[in-house]
PDB file of C-alpha atoms in Angstrom:
ATOM      1  CA  MET A 270     -81.379 -95.624 -28.459  1.00  0.00           C
ATOM      2  CA  SER A 271     -81.793 -94.057 -24.806  1.00  0.00           C
ATOM      3  CA  ALA A 272     -85.012 -92.418 -24.934  1.00  0.00           C
ATOM      4  CA  ARG A 273     -83.392 -89.972 -21.886  1.00  0.00           C
ATOM      5  CA  ALA A 274     -82.606 -86.163 -23.202  1.00  0.00           C
ATOM      6  CA  PRO A 275     -79.650 -85.412 -23.076  1.00  0.00           C
ATOM      7  CA  SER A 276     -78.583 -83.261 -20.396  1.00  0.00           C
ATOM      8  CA  PRO A 277     -77.667 -79.456 -20.509  1.00  0.00           C
ATOM      9  CA  GLU A 278     -74.338 -80.246 -20.010  1.00  0.00           C
ATOM     10  CA  ALA A 279     -74.132 -82.334 -23.197  1.00  0.00           C
ATOM     11  CA  ILE A 280     -75.885 -79.627 -25.106  1.00  0.00           C
ATOM     12  CA  ALA A 281     -73.680 -77.013 -24.052  1.00  0.00           C
ATOM     13  CA  TRP A 282     -70.892 -79.106 -24.572  1.00  0.00           C
ATOM     14  CA  ARG A 283     -72.030 -79.873 -28.434  1.00  0.00           C
ATOM     15  CA  ARG A 284     -72.941 -76.377 -28.644  1.00  0.00           C
ATOM     16  CA  GLU A 285     -68.939 -74.945 -27.404  1.00  0.00           C
ATOM     17  CA  THR A 286     -67.191 -78.156 -29.821  1.00  0.00           C
ATOM     18  CA  ALA A 287     -69.803 -76.856 -32.966  1.00  0.00           C
ATOM     19  CA  SER A 288     -68.739 -73.348 -32.291  1.00  0.00           C
ATOM     20  CA  LEU A 289     -65.099 -74.438 -31.893  1.00  0.00           C
ATOM     21  CA  GLY A 290     -64.342 -76.769 -35.083  1.00  0.00           C
ATOM     22  CA  MET A 291     -66.558 -73.772 -37.237  1.00  0.00           C
ATOM     23  CA  TRP A 292     -64.063 -71.286 -35.390  1.00  0.00           C
ATOM     24  CA  ILE A 293     -60.949 -73.541 -36.468  1.00  0.00           C
ATOM     25  CA  PHE A 294     -62.254 -73.681 -40.545  1.00  0.00           C
ATOM     26  CA  LEU A 295     -62.463 -69.546 -40.076  1.00  0.00           C
ATOM     27  CA  ALA A 296     -59.301 -69.716 -39.489  1.00  0.00           C
ATOM     28  CA  THR A 297     -58.134 -71.467 -42.913  1.00  0.00           C
ATOM     29  CA  GLU A 298     -60.054 -69.486 -44.627  1.00  0.00           C
ATOM     30  CA  VAL A 299     -57.671 -66.666 -42.986  1.00  0.00           C
ATOM     31  CA  MET A 300     -54.833 -68.516 -44.220  1.00  0.00           C
ATOM     32  CA  PHE A 301     -56.812 -68.626 -47.335  1.00  0.00           C
ATOM     33  CA  PHE A 302     -57.817 -65.207 -48.084  1.00  0.00           C
ATOM     34  CA  GLY A 303     -54.667 -64.408 -46.371  1.00  0.00           C
ATOM     35  CA  VAL A 304     -51.961 -64.821 -49.404  1.00  0.00           C
ATOM     36  CA  LEU A 305     -53.758 -62.718 -51.926  1.00  0.00           C
ATOM     37  CA  PHE A 306     -53.919 -59.097 -49.143  1.00  0.00           C
ATOM     38  CA  LEU A 307     -50.608 -60.495 -48.958  1.00  0.00           C
ATOM     39  CA  ALA A 308     -50.316 -60.179 -53.483  1.00  0.00           C
ATOM     40  CA  TYR A 309     -52.615 -56.612 -53.149  1.00  0.00           C
ATOM     41  CA  PHE A 310     -50.030 -55.498 -50.287  1.00  0.00           C
ATOM     42  CA  HIS A 311     -46.447 -56.325 -52.409  1.00  0.00           C
ATOM     43  CA  TRP A 312     -48.197 -55.066 -56.157  1.00  0.00           C
ATOM     44  CA  ARG A 313     -49.436 -51.733 -54.305  1.00  0.00           C
ATOM     45  CA  VAL A 314     -46.640 -51.000 -52.234  1.00  0.00           C
ATOM     46  CA  HIS A 315     -44.503 -50.988 -55.854  1.00  0.00           C
ATOM     47  CA  ASP A 316     -46.495 -48.622 -57.634  1.00  0.00           C
ATOM     48  CA  PRO A 317     -48.912 -46.428 -55.278  1.00  0.00           C
ATOM     49  CA  ASP A 318     -49.505 -43.757 -58.215  1.00  0.00           C
ATOM     50  CA  GLY A 319     -50.618 -46.956 -60.682  1.00  0.00           C
ATOM     51  CA  TRP A 320     -52.590 -48.364 -58.098  1.00  0.00           C
ATOM     52  CA  ALA A 321     -54.183 -45.514 -57.110  1.00  0.00           C
ATOM     53  CA  ALA A 322     -55.582 -44.792 -61.037  1.00  0.00           C
ATOM     54  CA  ALA A 323     -56.454 -48.258 -60.989  1.00  0.00           C
ATOM     55  CA  SER A 324     -58.335 -47.701 -58.054  1.00  0.00           C
ATOM     56  CA  ARG A 325     -60.132 -44.826 -59.926  1.00  0.00           C
ATOM     57  CA  LEU A 326     -61.574 -46.896 -62.693  1.00  0.00           C
ATOM     58  CA  THR A 327     -63.980 -48.876 -59.903  1.00  0.00           C
ATOM     59  CA  HIS A 328     -67.765 -47.896 -58.850  1.00  0.00           C
ATOM     60  CA  GLU A 329     -66.931 -46.694 -55.691  1.00  0.00           C
ATOM     61  CA  TRP A 330     -70.901 -45.994 -55.054  1.00  0.00           C
ATOM     62  CA  LEU A 331     -71.609 -49.474 -55.994  1.00  0.00           C
ATOM     63  CA  GLY A 332     -69.017 -50.902 -53.782  1.00  0.00           C
ATOM     64  CA  THR A 333     -70.185 -48.782 -51.082  1.00  0.00           C
ATOM     65  CA  LEU A 334     -73.991 -50.036 -51.907  1.00  0.00           C
ATOM     66  CA  ASN A 335     -73.088 -53.537 -51.277  1.00  0.00           C
ATOM     67  CA  THR A 336     -70.732 -52.855 -47.981  1.00  0.00           C
ATOM     68  CA  ALA A 337     -73.966 -51.800 -46.207  1.00  0.00           C
ATOM     69  CA  LEU A 338     -76.489 -54.437 -47.892  1.00  0.00           C
ATOM     70  CA  LEU A 339     -74.263 -56.987 -46.228  1.00  0.00           C
ATOM     71  CA  LEU A 340     -73.494 -55.172 -43.301  1.00  0.00           C
ATOM     72  CA  THR A 341     -77.383 -55.598 -42.937  1.00  0.00           C
ATOM     73  CA  SER A 342     -77.336 -59.092 -43.855  1.00  0.00           C
ATOM     74  CA  SER A 343     -75.400 -59.426 -40.790  1.00  0.00           C
ATOM     75  CA  LEU A 344     -77.691 -57.863 -38.568  1.00  0.00           C
ATOM     76  CA  THR A 345     -80.066 -59.983 -40.074  1.00  0.00           C
ATOM     77  CA  MET A 346     -78.203 -63.340 -39.462  1.00  0.00           C
ATOM     78  CA  ALA A 347     -77.294 -62.024 -35.889  1.00  0.00           C
ATOM     79  CA  LEU A 348     -81.319 -61.577 -34.935  1.00  0.00           C
ATOM     80  CA  ALA A 349     -82.157 -65.838 -36.773  1.00  0.00           C
ATOM     81  CA  VAL A 350     -79.198 -66.498 -34.110  1.00  0.00           C
ATOM     82  CA  ARG A 351     -80.642 -64.549 -31.336  1.00  0.00           C
ATOM     83  CA  ALA A 352     -83.964 -65.531 -32.264  1.00  0.00           C
ATOM     84  CA  GLY A 353     -82.836 -69.477 -32.462  1.00  0.00           C
ATOM     85  CA  TRP A 354     -81.358 -69.052 -28.743  1.00  0.00           C
ATOM     86  CA  LEU A 355     -84.360 -67.496 -27.620  1.00  0.00           C
ATOM     87  CA  GLY A 356     -86.557 -70.328 -28.718  1.00  0.00           C
ATOM     88  CA  ARG A 357     -88.592 -68.390 -31.264  1.00  0.00           C
ATOM     89  CA  ARG A 358     -88.385 -70.840 -33.887  1.00  0.00           C
ATOM     90  CA  ARG A 359     -91.273 -68.986 -36.126  1.00  0.00           C
ATOM     91  CA  ALA A 360     -88.998 -66.020 -36.426  1.00  0.00           C
ATOM     92  CA  VAL A 361     -86.162 -67.544 -37.661  1.00  0.00           C
ATOM     93  CA  PRO A 362     -87.033 -68.694 -41.216  1.00  0.00           C
ATOM     94  CA  PRO A 363     -88.242 -65.199 -42.202  1.00  0.00           C
ATOM     95  CA  LEU A 364     -85.081 -63.409 -40.719  1.00  0.00           C
ATOM     96  CA  LEU A 365     -82.774 -66.029 -42.414  1.00  0.00           C
ATOM     97  CA  TRP A 366     -84.731 -65.449 -45.909  1.00  0.00           C
ATOM     98  CA  THR A 367     -84.095 -61.760 -45.411  1.00  0.00           C
ATOM     99  CA  THR A 368     -80.741 -62.870 -45.169  1.00  0.00           C
ATOM    100  CA  ALA A 369     -80.202 -64.601 -48.284  1.00  0.00           C
ATOM    101  CA  ALA A 370     -82.070 -62.050 -50.269  1.00  0.00           C
ATOM    102  CA  LEU A 371     -79.613 -59.570 -48.769  1.00  0.00           C
ATOM    103  CA  GLY A 372     -76.922 -61.546 -49.511  1.00  0.00           C
ATOM    104  CA  LEU A 373     -78.437 -62.183 -53.880  1.00  0.00           C
ATOM    105  CA  ALA A 374     -78.700 -58.620 -53.702  1.00  0.00           C
ATOM    106  CA  PHE A 375     -75.085 -58.112 -53.372  1.00  0.00           C
ATOM    107  CA  ILE A 376     -74.219 -60.703 -55.849  1.00  0.00           C
ATOM    108  CA  GLY A 377     -76.075 -58.950 -58.327  1.00  0.00           C
ATOM    109  CA  VAL A 378     -74.951 -55.652 -57.614  1.00  0.00           C
ATOM    110  CA  LYS A 379     -71.585 -57.462 -58.156  1.00  0.00           C
ATOM    111  CA  ALA A 380     -72.359 -59.034 -61.436  1.00  0.00           C
ATOM    112  CA  VAL A 381     -73.633 -55.015 -62.859  1.00  0.00           C
ATOM    113  CA  GLU A 382     -70.572 -53.896 -61.421  1.00  0.00           C
ATOM    114  CA  TYR A 383     -68.325 -57.395 -63.642  1.00  0.00           C
ATOM    115  CA  THR A 384     -70.544 -55.970 -66.245  1.00  0.00           C
ATOM    116  CA  LEU A 385     -69.548 -52.440 -66.180  1.00  0.00           C
ATOM    117  CA  GLU A 386     -65.978 -53.953 -65.989  1.00  0.00           C
ATOM    118  CA  TRP A 387     -65.617 -56.252 -69.127  1.00  0.00           C
ATOM    119  CA  ARG A 388     -67.422 -53.474 -70.789  1.00  0.00           C
ATOM    120  CA  ASP A 389     -64.391 -50.871 -70.202  1.00  0.00           C
ATOM    121  CA  GLY A 390     -62.206 -53.667 -71.194  1.00  0.00           C
ATOM    122  CA  LEU A 391     -60.822 -53.978 -67.539  1.00  0.00           C
ATOM    123  CA  VAL A 392     -60.946 -58.155 -67.463  1.00  0.00           C
ATOM    124  CA  PRO A 393     -57.417 -59.087 -67.591  1.00  0.00           C
ATOM    125  CA  ALA A 394     -56.121 -62.057 -69.952  1.00  0.00           C
ATOM    126  CA  LEU A 395     -59.748 -62.302 -71.330  1.00  0.00           C
ATOM    127  CA  HIS A 396     -60.658 -58.714 -72.615  1.00  0.00           C
ATOM    128  CA  PHE A 397     -58.498 -56.011 -71.510  1.00  0.00           C
ATOM    129  CA  THR A 398     -58.122 -52.762 -73.702  1.00  0.00           C
ATOM    130  CA  TYR A 399     -56.806 -50.632 -71.211  1.00  0.00           C
ATOM    131  CA  SER A 400     -53.844 -49.059 -72.731  1.00  0.00           C
ATOM    132  CA  GLY A 401     -52.881 -45.865 -70.553  1.00  0.00           C
ATOM    133  CA  GLU A 402     -49.454 -44.925 -68.842  1.00  0.00           C
ATOM    134  CA  ASN A 403     -50.375 -47.155 -65.838  1.00  0.00           C
ATOM    135  CA  ALA A 404     -51.455 -49.657 -67.749  1.00  0.00           C
ATOM    136  CA  ARG A 405     -49.339 -52.464 -66.033  1.00  0.00           C
ATOM    137  CA  ALA A 406     -50.379 -51.586 -62.488  1.00  0.00           C
ATOM    138  CA  VAL A 407     -53.918 -51.803 -63.743  1.00  0.00           C
ATOM    139  CA  GLN A 408     -53.667 -55.084 -65.249  1.00  0.00           C
ATOM    140  CA  GLU A 409     -52.370 -56.422 -61.617  1.00  0.00           C
ATOM    141  CA  PHE A 410     -55.221 -54.407 -60.190  1.00  0.00           C
ATOM    142  CA  PHE A 411     -57.894 -55.960 -61.701  1.00  0.00           C
ATOM    143  CA  TYR A 412     -56.063 -59.000 -61.977  1.00  0.00           C
ATOM    144  CA  LEU A 413     -56.504 -58.908 -58.235  1.00  0.00           C
ATOM    145  CA  TYR A 414     -59.456 -57.367 -57.997  1.00  0.00           C
ATOM    146  CA  PHE A 415     -61.571 -60.210 -60.025  1.00  0.00           C
ATOM    147  CA  ALA A 416     -59.433 -63.515 -58.077  1.00  0.00           C
ATOM    148  CA  MET A 417     -60.455 -61.307 -54.315  1.00  0.00           C
ATOM    149  CA  THR A 418     -64.081 -60.216 -55.107  1.00  0.00           C
ATOM    150  CA  GLY A 419     -64.789 -63.267 -56.958  1.00  0.00           C
ATOM    151  CA  VAL A 420     -63.827 -66.097 -54.323  1.00  0.00           C
ATOM    152  CA  HIS A 421     -65.559 -63.703 -51.832  1.00  0.00           C
ATOM    153  CA  ALA A 422     -68.869 -63.868 -54.250  1.00  0.00           C
ATOM    154  CA  LEU A 423     -67.994 -67.741 -54.198  1.00  0.00           C
ATOM    155  CA  HIS A 424     -68.469 -67.585 -50.237  1.00  0.00           C
ATOM    156  CA  LEU A 425     -71.259 -65.474 -50.659  1.00  0.00           C
ATOM    157  CA  ALA A 426     -73.600 -67.717 -52.894  1.00  0.00           C
ATOM    158  CA  ILE A 427     -72.274 -70.907 -51.212  1.00  0.00           C
ATOM    159  CA  GLY A 428     -73.823 -68.904 -47.614  1.00  0.00           C
ATOM    160  CA  VAL A 429     -76.671 -67.686 -49.945  1.00  0.00           C
ATOM    161  CA  GLY A 430     -77.514 -71.345 -50.397  1.00  0.00           C
ATOM    162  CA  LEU A 431     -77.263 -73.050 -46.909  1.00  0.00           C
ATOM    163  CA  VAL A 432     -79.076 -69.866 -45.497  1.00  0.00           C
ATOM    164  CA  ALA A 433     -82.235 -70.969 -47.624  1.00  0.00           C
ATOM    165  CA  TRP A 434     -81.273 -74.866 -47.125  1.00  0.00           C
ATOM    166  CA  ALA A 435     -81.210 -74.003 -43.368  1.00  0.00           C
ATOM    167  CA  ALA A 436     -84.515 -72.142 -43.233  1.00  0.00           C
ATOM    168  CA  VAL A 437     -86.405 -74.418 -45.654  1.00  0.00           C
ATOM    169  CA  ARG A 438     -85.464 -77.495 -42.609  1.00  0.00           C
ATOM    170  CA  LEU A 439     -86.693 -74.839 -40.023  1.00  0.00           C
ATOM    171  CA  ARG A 440     -90.122 -75.141 -41.399  1.00  0.00           C
ATOM    172  CA  GLU A 441     -90.345 -78.815 -40.572  1.00  0.00           C
ATOM    173  CA  PRO A 442     -91.185 -80.331 -36.745  1.00  0.00           C
ATOM    174  CA  PRO A 443     -87.823 -79.592 -34.769  1.00  0.00           C
ATOM    175  CA  THR A 444     -86.417 -83.284 -34.472  1.00  0.00           C
ATOM    176  CA  GLU A 445     -82.774 -82.675 -34.610  1.00  0.00           C
ATOM    177  CA  LEU A 446     -81.665 -80.709 -31.256  1.00  0.00           C
ATOM    178  CA  SER A 447     -78.908 -79.339 -33.436  1.00  0.00           C
ATOM    179  CA  ARG A 448     -81.160 -76.975 -35.282  1.00  0.00           C
ATOM    180  CA  ARG A 449     -79.882 -74.027 -33.019  1.00  0.00           C
ATOM    181  CA  ASP A 450     -76.316 -75.616 -33.306  1.00  0.00           C
ATOM    182  CA  THR A 451     -76.790 -75.248 -37.638  1.00  0.00           C
ATOM    183  CA  VAL A 452     -77.934 -71.551 -37.424  1.00  0.00           C
ATOM    184  CA  GLU A 453     -75.396 -70.630 -34.916  1.00  0.00           C
ATOM    185  CA  CYS A 454     -72.580 -71.760 -36.902  1.00  0.00           C
ATOM    186  CA  LEU A 455     -74.277 -70.535 -40.254  1.00  0.00           C
ATOM    187  CA  GLY A 456     -73.982 -67.038 -38.459  1.00  0.00           C
ATOM    188  CA  LEU A 457     -70.293 -67.297 -37.951  1.00  0.00           C
ATOM    189  CA  TYR A 458     -70.067 -68.020 -41.641  1.00  0.00           C
ATOM    190  CA  TRP A 459     -71.678 -65.638 -42.672  1.00  0.00           C
ATOM    191  CA  HIS A 460     -70.550 -63.080 -40.293  1.00  0.00           C
ATOM    192  CA  PHE A 461     -66.942 -63.591 -41.402  1.00  0.00           C
ATOM    193  CA  VAL A 462     -67.666 -63.357 -45.128  1.00  0.00           C
ATOM    194  CA  ASP A 463     -68.930 -60.319 -44.106  1.00  0.00           C
ATOM    195  CA  ALA A 464     -65.563 -59.379 -42.689  1.00  0.00           C
ATOM    196  CA  ILE A 465     -63.909 -59.995 -45.265  1.00  0.00           C
ATOM    197  CA  TRP A 466     -65.499 -57.561 -47.588  1.00  0.00           C
ATOM    198  CA  ILE A 467     -65.019 -55.275 -45.004  1.00  0.00           C
ATOM    199  CA  VAL A 468     -61.477 -55.620 -45.157  1.00  0.00           C
ATOM    200  CA  LEU A 469     -61.970 -55.448 -49.252  1.00  0.00           C
ATOM    201  CA  TYR A 470     -63.454 -52.406 -49.088  1.00  0.00           C
ATOM    202  CA  PRO A 471     -61.345 -49.467 -48.581  1.00  0.00           C
ATOM    203  CA  LEU A 472     -58.599 -51.474 -50.628  1.00  0.00           C
ATOM    204  CA  ILE A 473     -60.445 -51.564 -53.555  1.00  0.00           C
ATOM    205  CA  TYR A 474     -62.862 -48.115 -54.312  1.00  0.00           C
ATOM    206  CA  LEU A 475     -61.156 -46.123 -51.710  1.00  0.00           C
ATOM    207  CA  VAL A 476     -57.682 -45.800 -52.769  1.00  0.00           C
ATOM    208  CA  GLY A 477     -58.079 -42.828 -55.284  1.00  0.00           C
ATOM    209  CA  LEU A 478     -60.636 -40.554 -54.392  1.00  0.00           C
ATOM    210  CA  ALA A 479     -58.947 -38.577 -52.850  1.00  0.00           C
ATOM    211  CA  ARG A 480     -56.833 -35.723 -55.147  1.00  0.00           C
TER     212      ARG A 480
ATOM    213  CA  MET B 128     -74.206 -67.752 -22.481  1.00  0.00           C
ATOM    214  CA  ASN B 129     -77.537 -69.253 -21.320  1.00  0.00           C
ATOM    215  CA  SER B 130     -79.731 -65.858 -22.968  1.00  0.00           C
ATOM    216  CA  PRO B 131     -78.848 -63.350 -25.581  1.00  0.00           C
ATOM    217  CA  PRO B 132     -77.275 -59.705 -25.630  1.00  0.00           C
ATOM    218  CA  ARG B 133     -80.409 -57.696 -25.880  1.00  0.00           C
ATOM    219  CA  LEU B 134     -81.633 -56.574 -29.308  1.00  0.00           C
ATOM    220  CA  ARG B 135     -80.903 -52.774 -28.684  1.00  0.00           C
ATOM    221  CA  VAL B 136     -77.065 -54.450 -28.648  1.00  0.00           C
ATOM    222  CA  TYR B 137     -77.459 -55.671 -31.845  1.00  0.00           C
ATOM    223  CA  VAL B 138     -78.758 -52.655 -33.390  1.00  0.00           C
ATOM    224  CA  CYS B 139     -76.582 -50.333 -31.796  1.00  0.00           C
ATOM    225  CA  THR B 140     -73.871 -52.281 -33.989  1.00  0.00           C
ATOM    226  CA  TRP B 141     -75.089 -52.064 -36.792  1.00  0.00           C
ATOM    227  CA  LEU B 142     -75.474 -48.463 -36.763  1.00  0.00           C
ATOM    228  CA  ALA B 143     -72.422 -48.420 -35.812  1.00  0.00           C
ATOM    229  CA  LEU B 144     -71.099 -50.336 -38.441  1.00  0.00           C
ATOM    230  CA  MET B 145     -73.536 -47.850 -41.000  1.00  0.00           C
ATOM    231  CA  ALA B 146     -72.144 -44.764 -38.975  1.00  0.00           C
ATOM    232  CA  LEU B 147     -68.364 -46.135 -40.163  1.00  0.00           C
ATOM    233  CA  LEU B 148     -69.036 -46.895 -43.126  1.00  0.00           C
ATOM    234  CA  ALA B 149     -70.414 -43.084 -43.706  1.00  0.00           C
ATOM    235  CA  GLY B 150     -67.550 -42.174 -42.205  1.00  0.00           C
ATOM    236  CA  THR B 151     -64.788 -43.997 -44.032  1.00  0.00           C
ATOM    237  CA  PHE B 152     -66.433 -42.916 -47.301  1.00  0.00           C
ATOM    238  CA  THR B 153     -66.490 -39.559 -46.701  1.00  0.00           C
ATOM    239  CA  LEU B 154     -62.987 -39.199 -45.320  1.00  0.00           C
ATOM    240  CA  ALA B 155     -61.593 -41.488 -48.292  1.00  0.00           C
ATOM    241  CA  HIS B 156     -62.292 -37.441 -50.446  1.00  0.00           C
ATOM    242  CA  PHE B 157     -59.797 -35.760 -48.672  1.00  0.00           C
ATOM    243  CA  ARG B 158     -56.261 -35.259 -49.295  1.00  0.00           C
ATOM    244  CA  ILE B 159     -54.557 -36.323 -46.679  1.00  0.00           C
ATOM    245  CA  GLY B 160     -51.705 -38.510 -47.890  1.00  0.00           C
ATOM    246  CA  GLY B 161     -51.078 -41.755 -46.592  1.00  0.00           C
ATOM    247  CA  LEU B 162     -53.553 -41.023 -43.540  1.00  0.00           C
ATOM    248  CA  ASN B 163     -56.404 -41.701 -45.894  1.00  0.00           C
ATOM    249  CA  THR B 164     -55.165 -45.706 -46.279  1.00  0.00           C
ATOM    250  CA  ALA B 165     -54.001 -45.578 -42.645  1.00  0.00           C
ATOM    251  CA  LEU B 166     -57.853 -44.301 -41.781  1.00  0.00           C
ATOM    252  CA  GLY B 167     -58.892 -46.521 -44.142  1.00  0.00           C
ATOM    253  CA  LEU B 168     -57.688 -49.910 -42.469  1.00  0.00           C
ATOM    254  CA  ALA B 169     -58.173 -48.363 -39.262  1.00  0.00           C
ATOM    255  CA  ILE B 170     -61.739 -47.919 -39.298  1.00  0.00           C
ATOM    256  CA  ALA B 171     -61.809 -51.666 -41.127  1.00  0.00           C
ATOM    257  CA  ALA B 172     -60.619 -52.607 -38.350  1.00  0.00           C
ATOM    258  CA  VAL B 173     -62.697 -51.487 -36.228  1.00  0.00           C
ATOM    259  CA  LYS B 174     -65.894 -52.709 -38.117  1.00  0.00           C
ATOM    260  CA  VAL B 175     -64.419 -55.940 -37.790  1.00  0.00           C
ATOM    261  CA  LEU B 176     -63.734 -55.996 -34.633  1.00  0.00           C
ATOM    262  CA  LEU B 177     -67.764 -54.556 -33.704  1.00  0.00           C
ATOM    263  CA  VAL B 178     -69.010 -57.645 -35.812  1.00  0.00           C
ATOM    264  CA  GLY B 179     -66.734 -60.006 -34.466  1.00  0.00           C
ATOM    265  CA  LEU B 180     -67.341 -58.963 -30.533  1.00  0.00           C
ATOM    266  CA  PHE B 181     -71.339 -58.487 -31.385  1.00  0.00           C
ATOM    267  CA  PHE B 182     -72.785 -60.506 -34.159  1.00  0.00           C
ATOM    268  CA  MET B 183     -70.180 -63.257 -33.843  1.00  0.00           C
ATOM    269  CA  HIS B 184     -70.478 -63.124 -29.974  1.00  0.00           C
ATOM    270  CA  LEU B 185     -66.662 -63.424 -29.318  1.00  0.00           C
ATOM    271  CA  LYS B 186     -67.119 -61.605 -26.302  1.00  0.00           C
ATOM    272  CA  ARG B 187     -69.003 -64.189 -24.526  1.00  0.00           C
ATOM    273  CA  ALA B 188     -67.270 -66.649 -26.333  1.00  0.00           C
ATOM    274  CA  SER B 189     -65.284 -69.471 -24.091  1.00  0.00           C
ATOM    275  CA  ALA B 190     -61.386 -68.962 -23.850  1.00  0.00           C
ATOM    276  CA  LEU B 191     -60.820 -71.731 -26.490  1.00  0.00           C
ATOM    277  CA  VAL B 192     -62.716 -70.008 -29.344  1.00  0.00           C
ATOM    278  CA  ALA B 193     -61.514 -67.189 -28.656  1.00  0.00           C
ATOM    279  CA  ILE B 194     -57.556 -68.343 -28.652  1.00  0.00           C
ATOM    280  CA  PHE B 195     -58.367 -69.855 -32.282  1.00  0.00           C
ATOM    281  CA  ALA B 196     -60.121 -66.591 -33.244  1.00  0.00           C
ATOM    282  CA  GLY B 197     -56.757 -65.005 -32.233  1.00  0.00           C
ATOM    283  CA  ALA B 198     -54.641 -67.637 -33.520  1.00  0.00           C
ATOM    284  CA  ALA B 199     -56.139 -66.815 -37.293  1.00  0.00           C
ATOM    285  CA  LEU B 200     -54.571 -62.910 -36.680  1.00  0.00           C
ATOM    286  CA  VAL B 201     -51.231 -64.509 -35.458  1.00  0.00           C
ATOM    287  CA  TRP B 202     -50.660 -66.417 -38.711  1.00  0.00           C
ATOM    288  CA  ILE B 203     -51.274 -63.932 -40.501  1.00  0.00           C
ATOM    289  CA  ALA B 204     -48.875 -61.756 -38.696  1.00  0.00           C
ATOM    290  CA  ILE B 205     -46.599 -64.105 -39.712  1.00  0.00           C
ATOM    291  CA  LEU B 206     -47.388 -64.569 -43.323  1.00  0.00           C
ATOM    292  CA  PHE B 207     -47.085 -61.042 -43.705  1.00  0.00           C
ATOM    293  CA  GLY B 208     -43.969 -60.197 -40.973  1.00  0.00           C
ATOM    294  CA  LEU B 209     -41.733 -62.826 -42.622  1.00  0.00           C
ATOM    295  CA  SER B 210     -42.841 -62.264 -46.725  1.00  0.00           C
ATOM    296  CA  GLY B 211     -42.868 -59.144 -46.361  1.00  0.00           C
ATOM    297  CA  THR B 212     -39.279 -59.180 -44.851  1.00  0.00           C
ATOM    298  CA  ASP B 213     -38.306 -60.810 -47.911  1.00  0.00           C
ATOM    299  CA  TYR B 214     -39.781 -58.875 -49.947  1.00  0.00           C
ATOM    300  CA  ALA B 215     -38.616 -55.799 -48.480  1.00  0.00           C
ATOM    301  CA  THR B 216     -34.990 -56.976 -48.464  1.00  0.00           C
ATOM    302  CA  ARG B 217     -34.418 -58.735 -51.815  1.00  0.00           C
ATOM    303  CA  HIS B 218     -33.887 -57.578 -55.718  1.00  0.00           C
ATOM    304  CA  PRO B 219     -36.411 -59.722 -57.438  1.00  0.00           C
ATOM    305  CA  SER B 220     -33.997 -62.736 -58.621  1.00  0.00           C
ATOM    306  CA  PRO B 221     -35.599 -64.165 -61.602  1.00  0.00           C
ATOM    307  CA  ALA B 222     -36.602 -67.958 -62.080  1.00  0.00           C
ATOM    308  CA  PRO B 223     -34.619 -69.378 -64.982  1.00  0.00           C
ATOM    309  CA  TRP B 224     -37.325 -69.359 -67.392  1.00  0.00           C
ATOM    310  CA  THR B 225     -38.480 -65.695 -66.501  1.00  0.00           C
ATOM    311  CA  ALA B 226     -38.881 -63.600 -69.455  1.00  0.00           C
ATOM    312  CA  PRO B 227     -35.607 -61.001 -70.128  1.00  0.00           C
ATOM    313  CA  ASP B 228     -38.083 -58.231 -69.217  1.00  0.00           C
ATOM    314  CA  GLY B 229     -38.699 -59.591 -65.959  1.00  0.00           C
ATOM    315  CA  HIS B 230     -42.353 -60.492 -66.272  1.00  0.00           C
TER     316      HIS B 230
END
């Protein structure tokens, strides 16, 4: 083991490869969510009115609150990355904890929504009692709703875990050069999960509001 | 990439995102037909662009990173394009085990 510190070029190169690897992973994630969006597109164009009726059964205020929570969490995450970039190591953990707390709040609101939808009998296969004229469209809509918001919430839960882990690890002395890289890659993942929600939001909550 | 963007850049991005959220929620209540969905998706696209450019630093990213970020969009366009033409031009052909009523 050489005691020599890595050259600035080596650090920059490693940062670049770490970031590139994360972007390649995110590209595969786009494909993962992409097929769900395609299924949504296919079903919706075949029964636009039924889907508008189904969308009206969602809780648009809770969805909007959650969007605001997630957008704000992206700000605190971006500020954590910035603090790491500037070498302000002590500022990073509080910003990461805030990010994780906002992510948890999002999951909490989502849980409230799921509870309301269970109460209303809108959960396909498990507890579905809706029997209006658009019953089939409502069932299709809520099938995709739970699939898409479910995998999104899973991604967010993983993100909350990783951000909390990083916040704890950062309290230790900086023995690894990769700390800043870690927070940067976490940030890319967090913003990606935010971006998926940004696209989901109008497709789930805003479809049938104008009447 | 030596010094990060100024704090102001992040705060303004967040303010723009919140304003767009309020805008898209309000617009969705007006009856403007197909424009409702088109505007909702257009605003979502602007929000994703803001997050990508300023929070994910795509604005300052290397060409290689930008190519991979763009490639994700190209692949998704292929998925939607080819599958979309298929669904738009064919009658549903039921599989041998599909129930007679079609679902």
